Coordinates of C-alpha atoms in Angstrom, one line a residue:
M20 CA -3.9 -3.0 -15.3
P21 CA -6.3 -0.6 -13.5
A22 CA -4.7 2.8 -13.2
R23 CA -5.2 4.1 -9.7
R24 CA -2.0 4.6 -7.9
I25 CA 1.2 6.5 -8.7
S26 CA 4.0 4.1 -9.1
R27 CA 6.9 4.3 -6.7
S28 CA 8.9 1.6 -8.4
A29 CA 11.9 3.9 -8.8
M30 CA 12.4 3.9 -5.1
P31 CA 15.4 1.7 -4.1
I32 CA 15.0 -1.6 -2.3
R33 CA 16.7 -2.1 1.1
D34 CA 19.8 -4.1 0.7
P35 CA 19.1 -7.4 2.4
Q36 CA 22.7 -7.4 3.8
T37 CA 21.8 -4.3 5.9
N38 CA 18.3 -5.3 6.8
L39 CA 17.6 -3.6 10.1
N40 CA 14.5 -5.7 11.1
T41 CA 15.4 -9.4 10.7
T42 CA 14.2 -11.3 13.7
S43 CA 17.6 -12.9 14.2
N44 CA 19.6 -9.7 14.5
V45 CA 17.5 -6.6 15.1
S46 CA 19.4 -3.3 15.0
H47 CA 18.2 -0.6 17.3
P48 CA 19.0 3.1 17.5
T49 CA 22.4 3.3 19.2
I50 CA 22.7 5.4 22.4
V51 CA 26.1 7.1 22.3
A52 CA 27.7 9.1 25.1
M53 CA 28.0 12.7 23.8
D54 CA 31.3 14.5 23.7
P55 CA 30.4 18.2 23.6
S56 CA 33.7 19.1 21.9
E57 CA 32.8 16.9 18.9
N58 CA 29.0 17.5 18.7
D59 CA 27.0 20.5 17.6
D60 CA 23.3 20.5 18.4
S61 CA 22.7 23.9 17.0
A62 CA 20.5 22.7 14.2
V63 CA 18.4 20.6 16.5
H64 CA 18.2 23.4 19.0
S65 CA 17.0 25.8 16.3
Q66 CA 14.3 23.4 15.1
L67 CA 13.2 22.8 18.7
C68 CA 12.9 26.5 19.2
Q69 CA 10.5 26.7 16.2
H70 CA 8.3 24.0 17.7
L71 CA 8.3 25.5 21.1
R72 CA 7.6 29.0 19.9
F73 CA 4.5 27.7 18.2
L74 CA 3.4 25.9 21.3
Y75 CA 4.4 28.4 24.0
P76 CA 4.5 31.9 22.3
N77 CA 4.8 33.7 25.6
A78 CA 7.6 31.5 27.0
D79 CA 11.4 31.8 26.8
T80 CA 11.8 29.2 24.1
E81 CA 15.6 29.4 24.0
R82 CA 15.6 28.2 27.6
L83 CA 13.0 25.6 27.0
A84 CA 15.0 24.2 24.0
D85 CA 18.0 24.1 26.3
Q86 CA 15.9 22.1 28.8
V87 CA 14.9 19.6 26.1
I88 CA 18.5 19.2 24.9
A89 CA 19.6 18.6 28.5
I90 CA 17.1 15.7 28.8
F91 CA 19.0 14.0 26.0
D92 CA 22.4 15.2 27.1
D93 CA 24.1 11.8 26.9
F94 CA 22.8 11.1 23.4
N95 CA 24.7 12.1 20.2
S96 CA 22.9 13.7 17.3
Q97 CA 23.1 11.2 14.5
T98 CA 22.3 11.1 10.8
P99 CA 18.8 9.8 10.1
L100 CA 18.5 6.5 8.3
P101 CA 17.7 6.5 4.6
L102 CA 14.0 6.4 4.2
H103 CA 14.1 3.1 2.2
Q104 CA 15.9 1.4 5.1
L105 CA 13.1 2.0 7.7
W106 CA 11.3 -1.3 7.0
S107 CA 10.9 -4.2 4.6
Q108 CA 8.5 -7.0 3.7
E109 CA 10.2 -9.0 6.5
D110 CA 8.5 -6.7 9.1
C111 CA 5.5 -8.1 11.0
L112 CA 4.2 -7.0 14.4
L113 CA 2.7 -9.0 17.3
I114 CA 0.4 -7.1 19.6
T115 CA 0.1 -8.5 23.1
Y116 CA -0.3 -7.7 26.8
G117 CA 2.6 -8.6 28.9
D118 CA 0.4 -11.2 30.6
S119 CA -1.7 -12.5 27.7
I120 CA 0.0 -15.8 28.5
I121 CA 0.6 -16.8 32.2
D122 CA 2.5 -19.5 33.9
R123 CA 2.3 -19.8 37.7
D124 CA 6.0 -20.6 37.9
T125 CA 7.3 -17.7 35.7
V126 CA 6.8 -14.0 35.6
P127 CA 4.6 -13.1 32.5
L128 CA 7.3 -11.2 30.5
E129 CA 9.5 -14.3 30.7
T130 CA 6.6 -16.5 29.6
L131 CA 6.1 -14.1 26.7
Q132 CA 9.7 -14.4 25.7
Q133 CA 9.4 -18.2 25.8
F134 CA 6.3 -18.1 23.6
L135 CA 8.1 -15.8 21.1
T136 CA 11.2 -18.1 21.0
E137 CA 9.3 -21.3 20.6
H138 CA 6.6 -20.2 18.2
L139 CA 7.3 -16.9 16.5
K140 CA 11.0 -16.4 16.1
D141 CA 10.8 -16.8 12.3
S142 CA 7.4 -15.0 11.8
V143 CA 7.5 -11.6 13.5
S144 CA 10.1 -8.9 13.7
A145 CA 8.5 -6.6 16.2
V146 CA 6.5 -6.9 19.4
H147 CA 4.1 -4.4 20.9
V148 CA 3.9 -5.0 24.6
L149 CA 0.8 -3.1 25.6
P150 CA 1.1 -0.8 28.7
F151 CA 3.5 -2.5 31.1
C152 CA 3.6 0.1 33.9
P153 CA 1.7 0.0 37.2
F154 CA -1.9 1.0 36.6
S155 CA -5.3 1.5 38.3
S156 CA -7.8 0.7 35.5
D157 CA -8.4 0.2 31.7
D158 CA -5.9 -2.7 31.6
G159 CA -2.9 -0.5 31.7
F160 CA -4.1 2.7 30.1
A161 CA -4.5 4.5 33.5
V162 CA -0.8 4.7 34.3
I163 CA 0.3 5.3 37.9
D164 CA 4.1 5.4 37.3
Y165 CA 5.6 5.6 33.8
N166 CA 9.1 5.0 35.2
E167 CA 8.4 1.5 36.6
V168 CA 7.5 -1.9 35.1
N169 CA 4.5 -3.5 36.8
P170 CA 6.1 -6.0 39.2
K171 CA 3.3 -8.4 38.4
L172 CA 4.7 -8.6 34.8
G173 CA 8.5 -8.5 35.5
D174 CA 11.0 -5.7 35.4
W175 CA 13.1 -3.5 33.0
S176 CA 15.6 -6.4 32.4
Q177 CA 12.8 -8.5 30.8
I178 CA 11.6 -5.5 28.7
S179 CA 15.2 -5.0 27.5
Q180 CA 15.7 -8.7 26.7
I181 CA 12.7 -8.7 24.4
S182 CA 14.2 -5.7 22.6
Q183 CA 17.4 -7.6 21.9
R184 CA 15.7 -9.9 19.4
Y185 CA 12.8 -7.9 18.3
R186 CA 11.9 -4.3 17.6
L187 CA 10.1 -3.3 20.8
M188 CA 7.0 -1.1 20.6
A189 CA 5.7 0.6 23.8
D190 CA 2.8 2.9 24.6
I191 CA 3.3 6.5 25.6
V192 CA -0.1 7.1 27.3
I193 CA 0.3 10.8 26.7
N194 CA -3.2 12.2 27.1
H195 CA -3.9 11.3 30.7
V196 CA -2.7 9.6 33.9
S197 CA -4.2 7.6 36.7
S198 CA -6.0 9.4 39.5
Q199 CA -3.7 7.3 41.8
S200 CA -0.5 8.7 40.2
Q201 CA 1.8 10.9 42.3
W202 CA 1.3 13.8 39.9
F203 CA -2.5 13.8 40.6
Q204 CA -2.0 13.3 44.4
N205 CA 0.3 16.3 44.2
Y206 CA -2.3 18.2 42.3
C207 CA -4.9 17.6 45.0
A208 CA -2.4 18.7 47.6
G209 CA -1.3 21.8 45.6
V210 CA 2.4 20.9 45.3
E211 CA 4.7 20.4 42.4
P212 CA 5.3 18.4 40.3
G213 CA 1.6 18.0 39.6
A214 CA -0.1 21.1 41.0
S215 CA -0.1 22.7 37.5
Y216 CA -0.2 19.5 35.4
F217 CA -3.9 18.9 34.9
M218 CA -6.6 20.3 32.6
E219 CA -9.3 22.2 34.5
A220 CA -12.6 23.7 33.2
N221 CA -15.4 25.7 34.7
V222 CA -18.9 24.2 34.8
G223 CA -20.1 27.1 32.6
D224 CA -17.5 26.6 29.9
D225 CA -18.8 25.8 26.4
L226 CA -17.8 22.2 26.0
S227 CA -20.7 21.1 23.8
A228 CA -18.4 20.5 20.8
V229 CA -15.9 18.3 22.6
V230 CA -15.4 15.0 20.9
R231 CA -15.7 12.1 23.3
P232 CA -15.0 8.4 23.0
R233 CA -17.1 7.7 26.1
A234 CA -20.6 8.5 27.4
S235 CA -19.5 9.4 31.0
P236 CA -19.4 13.0 32.2
L237 CA -16.4 15.0 30.9
L238 CA -15.7 16.8 34.1
R239 CA -14.8 15.3 37.5
P240 CA -15.4 17.4 40.6
T241 CA -12.2 17.2 42.7
E242 CA -11.4 18.6 46.1
T243 CA -8.0 20.2 46.2
A244 CA -6.0 22.4 48.6
S245 CA -7.4 25.4 46.7
G246 CA -11.0 24.3 46.9
L247 CA -13.3 22.4 44.5
K248 CA -11.9 22.0 40.9
H249 CA -13.4 20.3 37.9
V250 CA -10.7 18.3 36.0
W251 CA -11.0 17.1 32.5
C252 CA -11.5 13.3 31.9
T253 CA -11.8 12.4 28.2
F254 CA -12.0 8.7 29.0
S255 CA -12.9 7.9 32.6
H256 CA -12.8 9.6 36.0
D257 CA -9.8 7.5 36.8
Q258 CA -8.0 8.9 33.8
I259 CA -7.2 12.5 34.4
D260 CA -6.2 14.6 31.3
L261 CA -2.9 16.4 31.4
D262 CA -2.5 20.1 30.5
F263 CA 0.1 20.4 27.8
R264 CA -0.3 24.1 27.8
N265 CA 2.2 23.8 30.7
P266 CA 5.6 23.1 29.0
Q267 CA 6.8 21.1 32.0
V268 CA 4.2 18.5 31.2
L269 CA 5.9 18.1 27.8
M270 CA 9.3 17.8 29.5
E271 CA 8.0 15.0 31.7
F272 CA 7.0 13.0 28.7
L273 CA 10.3 13.6 26.9
K274 CA 12.1 12.2 30.0
I275 CA 9.8 9.1 29.7
I276 CA 10.7 8.7 26.0
R277 CA 14.4 8.9 26.9
L278 CA 14.0 6.2 29.6
Y279 CA 12.2 3.9 27.2
L280 CA 14.9 4.4 24.5
Q281 CA 17.5 3.4 27.1
N282 CA 15.6 0.2 27.7
G283 CA 15.4 -0.8 24.1
V284 CA 12.1 0.6 22.9
S285 CA 12.4 1.6 19.2
I286 CA 8.7 2.1 18.3
F287 CA 6.6 4.6 20.2
R288 CA 2.8 4.4 20.1
L289 CA 1.4 7.8 21.0
D290 CA -1.8 6.7 22.6
A291 CA -5.0 8.8 22.2
V292 CA -2.8 11.6 20.9
G293 CA -5.5 13.3 19.0
F294 CA -7.1 14.5 22.3
L295 CA -3.8 15.9 23.7
W296 CA -4.4 19.7 23.4
K297 CA -7.6 21.3 24.6
E298 CA -9.2 24.7 24.0
P299 CA -12.7 25.2 25.4
G300 CA -15.0 26.3 22.6
T301 CA -13.4 23.9 20.1
N302 CA -13.9 20.1 19.5
C303 CA -10.5 19.6 21.2
M304 CA -9.5 17.1 18.6
H305 CA -6.4 17.3 16.3
L306 CA -5.7 20.9 17.2
P307 CA -2.6 22.5 15.5
Q308 CA -0.7 22.3 18.8
T309 CA -1.3 18.5 19.0
H310 CA 0.3 18.1 15.6
E311 CA 3.2 20.4 16.7
V312 CA 3.9 18.1 19.7
V313 CA 4.1 15.1 17.4
K314 CA 6.5 17.1 15.2
L315 CA 8.6 18.0 18.1
I316 CA 8.9 14.4 19.3
R317 CA 9.7 13.4 15.7
T318 CA 12.5 16.0 15.6
L319 CA 14.0 14.5 18.7
T320 CA 13.9 10.9 17.8
D321 CA 15.2 11.6 14.3
A322 CA 18.1 13.5 15.8
F323 CA 19.0 11.3 18.8
A324 CA 17.7 7.9 17.9
P325 CA 17.4 7.5 14.1
G326 CA 15.5 4.4 13.1
T327 CA 12.9 5.0 15.8
W328 CA 9.3 4.8 14.6
L329 CA 6.5 7.0 15.8
I330 CA 3.0 5.6 15.5
T331 CA 0.0 7.8 16.3
E332 CA -3.1 6.1 17.7
T333 CA -6.1 8.1 16.4
N334 CA -9.2 6.0 16.1
V335 CA -11.1 8.5 14.0
P336 CA -12.6 8.8 10.5
N337 CA -10.1 8.1 7.8
H338 CA -9.5 11.7 6.5
E339 CA -8.7 12.8 10.0
N340 CA -6.3 9.9 10.6
L341 CA -4.3 10.6 7.5
T342 CA -3.4 14.1 8.7
Y343 CA -0.9 12.6 11.1
F344 CA 1.6 11.9 8.4
G345 CA 2.0 15.7 8.3
N346 CA 4.4 16.8 5.7
R347 CA 6.4 13.6 6.3
N348 CA 7.4 15.2 9.6
E349 CA 5.0 13.7 12.1
A350 CA 4.2 10.0 12.4
H351 CA 6.2 7.4 10.4
V352 CA 3.3 5.0 10.7
I353 CA -0.4 5.5 11.2
Y354 CA -3.0 2.8 11.9
N355 CA -5.2 1.7 9.1
F356 CA -8.3 2.0 11.3
S357 CA -10.9 1.7 8.5
L358 CA -9.6 -1.8 7.4
A359 CA -11.1 -3.8 10.3
P360 CA -14.8 -2.7 10.1
L361 CA -14.8 -2.8 6.3
L362 CA -13.2 -6.2 6.1
V363 CA -15.5 -7.7 8.7
H364 CA -18.5 -6.2 6.9
A365 CA -17.3 -7.7 3.5
L366 CA -16.8 -11.1 5.0
L367 CA -20.1 -11.2 6.8
T368 CA -22.2 -9.9 3.9
G369 CA -20.2 -11.1 0.8
K370 CA -20.3 -7.5 -0.5
T371 CA -16.9 -6.1 -1.5
E372 CA -18.1 -2.7 -2.8
Y373 CA -17.4 -0.7 0.4
L374 CA -14.0 -2.3 0.8
K375 CA -13.0 -1.7 -2.8
R376 CA -14.3 1.9 -2.7
W377 CA -12.2 2.6 0.4
M378 CA -9.1 0.9 -1.1
M379 CA -9.3 3.0 -4.2
S380 CA -9.6 6.2 -2.2
M381 CA -6.6 5.5 0.0
P382 CA -3.5 7.5 -1.0
P383 CA -0.1 5.8 -1.2
A384 CA 1.7 6.5 2.1
P385 CA 4.3 9.3 1.6
V386 CA 7.9 8.2 1.1
G387 CA 9.3 7.4 4.5
C388 CA 5.8 6.7 5.9
T389 CA 3.6 3.7 5.9
Y390 CA 0.4 2.1 7.3
L391 CA 0.0 -0.3 10.2
N392 CA -2.6 -2.8 9.1
F393 CA -4.6 -4.6 11.7
T394 CA -7.9 -6.4 12.0
A395 CA -8.2 -6.9 15.8
S396 CA -6.8 -5.3 18.9
H397 CA -7.1 -5.1 22.6
D398 CA -9.9 -2.5 22.2
G399 CA -12.2 -4.1 19.7
I400 CA -13.3 -3.1 16.2
G401 CA -13.6 0.7 16.0
M402 CA -16.7 1.9 14.2
R403 CA -15.8 5.7 14.0
P404 CA -13.4 4.9 11.1
A405 CA -16.4 3.4 9.2
E406 CA -18.4 6.6 9.4
G407 CA -18.9 8.0 5.9
L408 CA -17.8 4.6 4.5
L409 CA -20.6 2.4 5.6
S410 CA -24.2 3.6 5.7
D411 CA -26.0 3.7 9.0
E412 CA -28.1 0.7 7.9
E413 CA -24.9 -1.3 7.0
Q414 CA -23.4 -0.4 10.3
L415 CA -26.5 -1.5 12.2
Q416 CA -26.5 -4.8 10.2
L417 CA -22.9 -5.4 11.2
V418 CA -23.7 -4.6 14.9
E419 CA -26.6 -7.0 14.9
T420 CA -24.7 -9.8 13.2
V421 CA -21.7 -9.6 15.6
G422 CA -24.2 -9.5 18.5
R423 CA -25.6 -12.8 17.4
F424 CA -22.1 -14.3 17.6
G425 CA -21.7 -13.2 21.2
G426 CA -20.2 -9.7 20.6
R427 CA -21.0 -6.6 22.5
I428 CA -20.9 -2.9 21.7
S429 CA -19.5 0.3 23.4
T430 CA -21.0 3.7 22.6
R431 CA -19.8 7.3 22.6
R432 CA -21.6 10.5 23.3
T433 CA -22.3 12.9 20.3
A434 CA -22.4 16.7 20.4
D435 CA -26.2 16.7 20.4
G436 CA -26.3 14.5 23.5
G437 CA -27.1 11.3 21.7
Q438 CA -25.1 8.1 21.5
R439 CA -23.5 6.2 18.6
V440 CA -21.7 2.9 18.4
Y441 CA -18.0 3.5 19.1
E442 CA -16.7 0.0 18.8
L443 CA -17.6 -3.7 18.5
N444 CA -16.3 -5.7 21.4
V445 CA -15.7 -9.2 20.1
A446 CA -12.9 -11.7 19.5
L447 CA -12.3 -11.6 15.8
F448 CA -12.3 -15.3 15.4
D449 CA -15.9 -15.5 16.8
A450 CA -17.0 -12.4 14.9
L451 CA -16.4 -14.4 11.7
K452 CA -18.1 -17.6 12.8
G453 CA -20.8 -17.0 10.1
T454 CA -22.4 -14.4 7.9
I455 CA -25.5 -12.2 8.1
D456 CA -27.5 -15.4 7.5
G457 CA -26.1 -17.1 10.7
E458 CA -23.3 -19.5 11.7
D459 CA -21.9 -21.9 9.1
E460 CA -19.0 -24.3 8.6
W461 CA -16.6 -21.8 7.1
Q462 CA -15.3 -20.0 10.3
V463 CA -11.7 -21.1 9.9
E464 CA -11.5 -20.3 6.2
R465 CA -13.2 -17.0 6.6
F466 CA -10.9 -16.0 9.4
L467 CA -7.8 -17.1 7.5
C468 CA -9.0 -15.0 4.6
S469 CA -9.3 -11.9 6.8
Q470 CA -5.7 -12.2 8.0
T471 CA -4.4 -13.0 4.5
V472 CA -6.0 -9.8 3.1
M473 CA -4.3 -7.9 5.9
M474 CA -0.9 -9.5 5.1
G475 CA -1.0 -8.5 1.5
L476 CA -1.9 -4.8 1.7
E477 CA 0.4 -1.9 1.5
G478 CA 1.9 -1.4 5.0
I479 CA 3.1 -3.5 7.9
P480 CA 0.8 -6.2 9.2
A481 CA 0.1 -6.4 12.9
F482 CA -1.4 -9.5 14.5
Y483 CA -3.2 -9.3 17.9
I484 CA -2.1 -12.3 19.8
H485 CA -5.7 -13.6 20.2
S486 CA -6.2 -13.5 16.5
L487 CA -3.1 -15.6 16.0
L488 CA -4.3 -18.1 18.6
A489 CA -7.9 -18.2 17.4
T490 CA -9.1 -17.2 20.9
A491 CA -12.9 -17.2 21.3
N492 CA -15.0 -14.6 23.1
D493 CA -14.1 -14.5 26.8
Q494 CA -17.6 -14.0 28.3
A495 CA -16.4 -15.0 31.7
G496 CA -13.9 -12.2 31.6
V497 CA -16.6 -9.7 30.8
E498 CA -18.7 -11.0 33.8
A499 CA -15.7 -10.7 36.1
T500 CA -14.7 -7.2 35.1
Q501 CA -18.0 -5.8 34.0
H502 CA -16.1 -4.3 31.0
N503 CA -17.0 -5.2 27.4
R504 CA -13.4 -5.0 26.2
S505 CA -12.5 -7.9 28.4
I506 CA -14.2 -10.1 25.8
N507 CA -11.0 -10.0 23.8
R508 CA -8.4 -9.9 26.5
H509 CA -8.3 -13.5 27.6
K510 CA -5.3 -14.7 29.6
W511 CA -4.1 -18.1 28.3
D512 CA -2.6 -20.6 30.7
W513 CA 0.8 -21.5 29.2
Q514 CA 0.5 -25.2 29.7
E515 CA -3.0 -25.3 28.3
L516 CA -1.9 -23.2 25.3
Q517 CA 1.1 -25.5 24.6
Q518 CA -1.3 -28.4 24.6
R519 CA -3.7 -26.8 22.3
L520 CA -1.0 -25.7 19.8
G521 CA 0.4 -29.2 19.8
D522 CA -2.9 -30.9 19.2
E523 CA -3.4 -31.2 15.4
S524 CA -7.2 -31.5 15.8
S525 CA -7.3 -28.2 17.7
V526 CA -8.6 -25.1 15.9
H527 CA -5.8 -23.2 17.6
H528 CA -3.2 -25.5 16.1
Q529 CA -4.8 -25.2 12.6
V530 CA -5.2 -21.4 12.6
F531 CA -1.8 -20.7 14.2
G532 CA 0.1 -23.1 12.0
E533 CA -1.4 -21.8 8.8
L534 CA -1.1 -18.1 9.7
T535 CA 2.6 -18.4 10.7
R536 CA 3.3 -20.4 7.5
R537 CA 1.7 -17.5 5.5
M538 CA 3.6 -14.9 7.5
Q539 CA 6.9 -16.6 6.6
L540 CA 5.9 -16.9 3.0
R541 CA 5.1 -13.1 2.9
R542 CA 8.6 -12.3 4.2
R543 CA 10.1 -14.0 1.1
H544 CA 8.3 -11.9 -1.5
A545 CA 9.5 -8.4 -2.3
P546 CA 6.1 -7.1 -3.6
F547 CA 5.0 -7.1 0.0
H548 CA 7.4 -4.4 0.9
P549 CA 5.3 -1.8 2.9
N550 CA 5.8 0.8 0.2
A551 CA 5.6 -1.4 -2.9
T552 CA 3.1 -0.3 -5.6
Q553 CA -0.5 -1.4 -5.1
F554 CA -3.5 -1.3 -7.4
T555 CA -7.1 -2.4 -6.8
L556 CA -8.3 -5.0 -9.3
Q557 CA -11.9 -4.8 -10.6
L558 CA -12.9 -8.5 -10.8
S559 CA -16.4 -9.8 -10.0
D560 CA -18.2 -8.6 -6.8
A561 CA -17.3 -11.9 -5.1
F562 CA -13.6 -11.1 -5.2
F563 CA -11.5 -8.6 -3.3
A564 CA -8.2 -8.4 -5.2
F565 CA -5.2 -6.1 -5.6
W566 CA -1.9 -6.2 -7.4
R567 CA 1.5 -5.5 -5.7
Q568 CA 4.7 -4.9 -7.5
S569 CA 8.2 -5.0 -6.0
T570 CA 10.1 -1.7 -6.0
D571 CA 12.5 -2.9 -8.7
R572 CA 9.6 -4.1 -10.9
S573 CA 11.0 -7.6 -11.1
Q574 CA 8.2 -9.4 -9.3
S575 CA 4.4 -9.1 -9.2
I576 CA 1.8 -10.7 -6.9
F577 CA -1.9 -10.7 -7.6
C578 CA -3.7 -11.1 -4.2
V579 CA -7.1 -12.6 -4.9
H580 CA -9.6 -13.4 -2.2
N581 CA -13.0 -15.0 -2.5
M582 CA -15.1 -13.1 0.0
T583 CA -18.2 -15.4 -0.2
N584 CA -19.3 -18.8 1.0
T585 CA -19.7 -20.2 -2.5
T586 CA -17.1 -21.4 -5.0
Q587 CA -16.3 -18.8 -7.6
E588 CA -14.7 -19.0 -11.0
L589 CA -11.6 -16.9 -11.7
R590 CA -10.4 -16.4 -15.3
L591 CA -6.7 -15.9 -15.3
S592 CA -7.0 -13.8 -18.4
D593 CA -8.8 -11.2 -16.2
L594 CA -5.4 -10.6 -14.4
N595 CA -3.5 -9.8 -17.6
L596 CA -0.6 -12.1 -16.6
I597 CA 2.5 -11.6 -18.7
S598 CA 2.6 -14.7 -20.9
T599 CA 6.4 -15.0 -20.9
D600 CA 6.5 -15.5 -17.1
A601 CA 5.8 -18.7 -15.2
W602 CA 3.0 -18.1 -12.6
Y603 CA 2.0 -20.0 -9.5
D604 CA 0.1 -19.5 -6.3
A605 CA 2.6 -19.0 -3.5
I606 CA 0.0 -20.1 -0.8
S607 CA -0.9 -23.5 -2.3
G608 CA 2.2 -24.0 -4.5
R609 CA 0.0 -24.7 -7.5
R610 CA 1.5 -23.8 -10.9
F611 CA -0.4 -22.6 -13.8
D612 CA 0.2 -23.8 -17.4
E613 CA -1.1 -22.6 -20.7
Q614 CA -4.1 -24.9 -20.3
T615 CA -5.1 -23.3 -17.0
T616 CA -7.7 -20.7 -18.0
V617 CA -10.3 -20.9 -15.2
L618 CA -9.7 -21.5 -11.5
E619 CA -12.2 -22.8 -9.1
V620 CA -11.7 -20.6 -6.0
T621 CA -13.3 -22.2 -3.0
P622 CA -15.2 -20.2 -0.3
Y623 CA -12.9 -17.7 1.4
Q624 CA -9.8 -19.0 -0.4
S625 CA -6.9 -16.6 -0.9
L626 CA -4.4 -16.7 -3.8
W627 CA -1.0 -15.0 -4.1
I628 CA -0.4 -15.4 -7.8
T629 CA 3.2 -14.5 -8.5
N630 CA 5.9 -14.9 -11.1
R631 CA 8.8 -15.6 -8.7

């Protein structure tokens, strides 16, 4: 067996009788009324003071810590869950907008619940409902009011209902707010709350090193009661960056987290958190204060809502992304951003070298941490995480190929004033309709292979709803909004979707049915625990393969994927299967006997070869 990763097989498995994430009976952090006579928050208070002293060295940190504790004054400090109970192989996440499926007779959040109940109750354990607050742009990421649910989607009761059956993941859009928010209106008027909440800069400040995900001007001139100001806009001029150097901004977001906990949210996605703290003259990315804010939030959720997961959204090169595990005291989960561009590249070119090289360089997640594996999202396929992994020529080839399949690109501005590709905007199903040589007949098989790779890897798989549904590029959506990202944000009519899923000849039926079958298979196999041992296998260049072993060492699964459009031969002897065990492919059900020495692996076929 190739020796790459340090085994964690001594780590105990979660007792299935106390599984916290089964779809039938999800257990969430319990909110308990606090009895001051029975509860001592001194340890939490002391830890908060350390965080706050680092962030605000000139402030009265004792008073600030008291203010934080008061926000959670009706929560009891509780014992954090054992690290091995945070997740299991049964965990699988759905990513969706609240209105990705619409029915004219029902509010969208109720339609979403109906879809989950009828089609996914045995397949997913968690649901990420993308921003559900009132907003002014960016499909929810320019929040007007964090305390309200967008009435076009539903209300807090529907949010809470979803959380009763599934772990509910929500966005904390923490870097910026809408220009239409009351905070920003107050800023312009010079009144609190808001007058001191936003990041300002002077036109002459040295901002040349600031990392941007957009090509628009960084500063927005704004007339205020105090005259003309220039406010910081990392993303767009409708998304105004907050100034966390003011501790009251932090307090506002802690109140939002408390509200979300009370409504059933148990997974927090800290959106664009890497940009949070700004210091002119720096690149304003991943500054030490940003990491300290994440640590502070982690301290609070561990103390008052144990079992809550923090996920940091940092669409950046891999080495930067990994820093958000901290010393196991920041994010529980980080996105595996490099997976999507490398996997798409491998499937379009038939070359696995870049994917294998990245896989072999990835460290095992620290105990109590894991990766969130995804291949598509509401944003597109980020290309920054491929920097340093794919050459410029390989990236250009990827861009050109996806462009031929109807995809588009978004760019970012570099420090030298130039532009680079920031993301590919495309529906993943259409991105895989062919190879660098053009379209072919293997689109469904190639797409299923991409999702099966994701399901097998160390970490928790996350399916974007339009991947599950094999949704094509929404070119009409792009024309309507004039935004490239709309290409992968289609809104399905509920009746039409039901018809497509029920039609056996429909590609949507075929893909959805097979993916959910494999999702359910995955849940039954302990080697797919998010922290189970993983080794990269060195087979022929046509194969991307890895070995997973359950944490008690009783079961192995060899995940083998033909990444080409030609049939390949696989010698079982190359896998070093233990001869005393009976082996079979969990996906096809095919069993292997002593006479089986060579397998014919068809284009884009995936195998889960296991001994149990």
